[in-house]
mmCIF file of C-alpha atoms and ligand atoms in Angstrom:
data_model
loop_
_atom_site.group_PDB
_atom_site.id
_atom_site.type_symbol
_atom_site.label_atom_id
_atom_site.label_comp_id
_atom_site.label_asym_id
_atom_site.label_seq_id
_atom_site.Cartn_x
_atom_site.Cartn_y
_atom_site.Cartn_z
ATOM 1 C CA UNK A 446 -8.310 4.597 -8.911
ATOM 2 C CA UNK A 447 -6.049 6.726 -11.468
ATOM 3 C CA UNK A 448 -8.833 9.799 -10.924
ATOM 4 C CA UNK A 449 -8.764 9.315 -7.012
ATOM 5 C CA UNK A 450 -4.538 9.206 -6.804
ATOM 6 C CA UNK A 451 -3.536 11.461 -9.496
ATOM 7 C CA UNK A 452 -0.983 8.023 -10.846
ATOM 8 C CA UNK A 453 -0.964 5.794 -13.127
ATOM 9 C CA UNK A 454 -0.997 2.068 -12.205
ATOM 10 C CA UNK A 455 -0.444 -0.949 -14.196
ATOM 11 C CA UNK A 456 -0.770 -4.113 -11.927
ATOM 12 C CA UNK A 457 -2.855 -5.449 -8.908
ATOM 13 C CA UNK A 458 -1.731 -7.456 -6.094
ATOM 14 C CA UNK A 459 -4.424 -8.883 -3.143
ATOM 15 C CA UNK A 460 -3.941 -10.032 0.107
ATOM 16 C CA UNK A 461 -6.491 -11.540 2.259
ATOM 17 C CA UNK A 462 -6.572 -11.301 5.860
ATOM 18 C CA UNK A 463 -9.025 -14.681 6.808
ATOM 19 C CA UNK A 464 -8.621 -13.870 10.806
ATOM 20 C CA UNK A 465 -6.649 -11.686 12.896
ATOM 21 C CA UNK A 466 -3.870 -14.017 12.877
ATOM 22 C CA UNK A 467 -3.066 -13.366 9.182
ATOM 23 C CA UNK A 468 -0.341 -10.467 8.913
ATOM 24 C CA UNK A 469 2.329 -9.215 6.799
ATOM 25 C CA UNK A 470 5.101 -8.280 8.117
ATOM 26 C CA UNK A 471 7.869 -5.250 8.387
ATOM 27 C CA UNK A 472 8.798 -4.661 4.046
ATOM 28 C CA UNK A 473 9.055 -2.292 1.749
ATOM 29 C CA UNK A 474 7.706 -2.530 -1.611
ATOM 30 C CA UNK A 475 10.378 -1.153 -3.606
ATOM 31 C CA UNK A 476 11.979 -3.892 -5.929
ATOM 32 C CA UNK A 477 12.608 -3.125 -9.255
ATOM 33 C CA UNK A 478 9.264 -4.436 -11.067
ATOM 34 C CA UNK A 479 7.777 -1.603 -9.810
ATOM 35 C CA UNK A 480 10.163 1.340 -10.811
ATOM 36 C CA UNK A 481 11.565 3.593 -9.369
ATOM 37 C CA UNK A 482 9.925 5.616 -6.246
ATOM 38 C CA UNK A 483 6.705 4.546 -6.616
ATOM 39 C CA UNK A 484 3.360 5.545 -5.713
ATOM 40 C CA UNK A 485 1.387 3.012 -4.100
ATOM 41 C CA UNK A 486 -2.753 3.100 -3.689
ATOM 42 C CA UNK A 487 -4.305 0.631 -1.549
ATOM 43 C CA UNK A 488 -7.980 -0.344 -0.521
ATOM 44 C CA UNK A 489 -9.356 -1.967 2.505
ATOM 45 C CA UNK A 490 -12.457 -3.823 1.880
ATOM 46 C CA UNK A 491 -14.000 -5.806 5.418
ATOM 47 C CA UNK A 492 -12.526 -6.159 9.048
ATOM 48 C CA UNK A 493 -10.872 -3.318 10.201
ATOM 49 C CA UNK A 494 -7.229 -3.899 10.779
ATOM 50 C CA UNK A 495 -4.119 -1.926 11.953
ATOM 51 C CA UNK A 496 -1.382 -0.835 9.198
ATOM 52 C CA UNK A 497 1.532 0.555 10.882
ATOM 53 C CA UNK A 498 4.882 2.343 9.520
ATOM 54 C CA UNK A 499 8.198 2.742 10.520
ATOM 55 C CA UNK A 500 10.982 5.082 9.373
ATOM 56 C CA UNK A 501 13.748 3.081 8.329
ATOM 57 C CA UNK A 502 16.463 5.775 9.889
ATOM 58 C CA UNK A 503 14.512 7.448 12.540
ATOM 59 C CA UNK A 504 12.431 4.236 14.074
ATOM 60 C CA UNK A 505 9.158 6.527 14.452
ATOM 61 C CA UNK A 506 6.192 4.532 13.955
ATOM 62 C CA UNK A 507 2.549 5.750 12.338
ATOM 63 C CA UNK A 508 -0.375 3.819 12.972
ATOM 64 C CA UNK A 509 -3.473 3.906 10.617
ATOM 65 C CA UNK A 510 -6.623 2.248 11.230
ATOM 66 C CA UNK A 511 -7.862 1.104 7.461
ATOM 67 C CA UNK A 512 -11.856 0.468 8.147
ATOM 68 C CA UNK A 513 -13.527 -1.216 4.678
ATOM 69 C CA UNK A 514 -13.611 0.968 1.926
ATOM 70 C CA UNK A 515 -10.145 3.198 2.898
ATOM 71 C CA UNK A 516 -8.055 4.158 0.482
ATOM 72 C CA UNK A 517 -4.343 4.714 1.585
ATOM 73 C CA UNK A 518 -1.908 6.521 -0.897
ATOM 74 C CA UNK A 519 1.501 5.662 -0.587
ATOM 75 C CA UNK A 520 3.346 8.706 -1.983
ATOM 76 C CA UNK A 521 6.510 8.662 -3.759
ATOM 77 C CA UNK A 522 9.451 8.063 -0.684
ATOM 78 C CA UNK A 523 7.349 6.178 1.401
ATOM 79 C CA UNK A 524 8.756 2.981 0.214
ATOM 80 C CA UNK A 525 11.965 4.336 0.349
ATOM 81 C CA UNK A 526 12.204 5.907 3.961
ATOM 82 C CA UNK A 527 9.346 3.547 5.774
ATOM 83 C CA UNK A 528 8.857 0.012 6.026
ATOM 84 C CA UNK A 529 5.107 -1.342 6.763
ATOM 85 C CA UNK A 530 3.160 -3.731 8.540
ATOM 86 C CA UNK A 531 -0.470 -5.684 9.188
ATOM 87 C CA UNK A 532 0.347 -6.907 12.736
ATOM 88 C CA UNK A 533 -1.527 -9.739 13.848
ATOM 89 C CA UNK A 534 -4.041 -8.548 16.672
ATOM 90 C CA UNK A 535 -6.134 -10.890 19.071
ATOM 91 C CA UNK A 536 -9.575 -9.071 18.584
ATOM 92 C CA UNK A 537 -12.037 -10.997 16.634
ATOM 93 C CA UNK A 538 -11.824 -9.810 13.385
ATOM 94 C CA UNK A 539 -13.553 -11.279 10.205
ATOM 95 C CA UNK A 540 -12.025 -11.342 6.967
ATOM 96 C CA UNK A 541 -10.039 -8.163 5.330
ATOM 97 C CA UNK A 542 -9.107 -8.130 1.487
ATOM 98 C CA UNK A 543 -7.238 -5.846 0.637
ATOM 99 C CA UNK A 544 -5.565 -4.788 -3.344
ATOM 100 C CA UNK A 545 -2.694 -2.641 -3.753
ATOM 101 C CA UNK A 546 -2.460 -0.848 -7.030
ATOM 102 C CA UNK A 547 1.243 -0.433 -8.141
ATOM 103 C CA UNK A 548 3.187 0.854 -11.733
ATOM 104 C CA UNK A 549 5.327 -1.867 -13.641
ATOM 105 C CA UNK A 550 8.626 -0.623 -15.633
ATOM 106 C CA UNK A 551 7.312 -2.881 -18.604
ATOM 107 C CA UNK A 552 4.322 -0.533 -19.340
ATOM 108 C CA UNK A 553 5.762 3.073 -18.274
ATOM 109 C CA UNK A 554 8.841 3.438 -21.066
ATOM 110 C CA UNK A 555 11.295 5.241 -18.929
ATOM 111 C CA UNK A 556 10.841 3.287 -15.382
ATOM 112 C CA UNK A 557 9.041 6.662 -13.966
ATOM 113 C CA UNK A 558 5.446 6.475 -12.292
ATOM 114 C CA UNK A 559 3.796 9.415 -13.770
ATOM 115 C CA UNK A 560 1.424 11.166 -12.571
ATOM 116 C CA UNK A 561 -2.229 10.648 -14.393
ATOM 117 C CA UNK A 562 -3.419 13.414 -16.751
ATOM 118 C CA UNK A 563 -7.139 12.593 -15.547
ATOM 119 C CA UNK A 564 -8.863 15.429 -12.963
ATOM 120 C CA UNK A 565 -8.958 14.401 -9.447
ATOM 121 C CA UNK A 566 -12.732 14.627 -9.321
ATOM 122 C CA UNK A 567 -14.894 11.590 -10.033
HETATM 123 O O1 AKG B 212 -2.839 -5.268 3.621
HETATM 124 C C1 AKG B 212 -2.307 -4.156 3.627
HETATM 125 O O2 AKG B 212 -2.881 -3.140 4.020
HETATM 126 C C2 AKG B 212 -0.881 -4.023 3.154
HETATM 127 C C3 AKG B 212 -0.477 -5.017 2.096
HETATM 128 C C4 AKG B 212 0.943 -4.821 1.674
HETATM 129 O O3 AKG B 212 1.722 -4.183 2.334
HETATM 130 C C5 AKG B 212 1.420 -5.413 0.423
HETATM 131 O O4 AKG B 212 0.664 -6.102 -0.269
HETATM 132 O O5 AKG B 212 2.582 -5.190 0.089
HETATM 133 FE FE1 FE2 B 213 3.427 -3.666 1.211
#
């Protein structure tokens, strides 16, 4: 993951999706666990689902379609200019697991993400 982002990441969280009427809500993932502007990587394994954003000043919306296997970056800002989303949808989805990959302030001495020294080629 560190090779394929370029940053360094020091804890895992998962979500699972079981139908289509699992979400998550509007949020930001910017408390202070996880430093300060942090890059965020996150893979989609199973259904297909819909991850939207919205700018927190402007009210523009992005909509990504994260099929199994995606990996969305989250750059540094994102978390704190946009807000996200899984909506729920009514097609008939199976099961989506998805893990974000985030920093922690306890293992990165001066609360900064940095970026990885490993190449970006696998
Ligand atoms: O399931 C996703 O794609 C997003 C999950 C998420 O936003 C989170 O765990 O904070
Ligand atoms: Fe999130």
């Amino acid at each position: 993951m560190q090779a394929l982002s370029g940053y360094n990441f020091n804890f895992v969280v998962g979500n699972r999706y079981r139908t289509g009427k699992d979400s998550i809500g509007w949020h930001c993932d910017n408390f202070p666990q996880i430093g300060k502007r942090p890059a965020i990587a996150s893979l989609s394994l199973g259904s297909d689902r819909k991850f939207k954003l919205r700018h927190k000043d402007s009210g523009e919306t992005v909509d990504y379609h994260l099929e199994s296997g995606s990996l969305l970056i989250m750059l540094p800002g994102c978390q704190e200019d946009w807000v996200h989303a899984v909506p729920k949808t009514a097609r008939p989805v199976g099961e989506r697991i998805n893990w974000t990959f985030r920093p922690h302030v306890d293992a990165i001495a001066n609360g900064e993400q940095k970026p990885d020294d490993l190449p970006h080629s696998l």
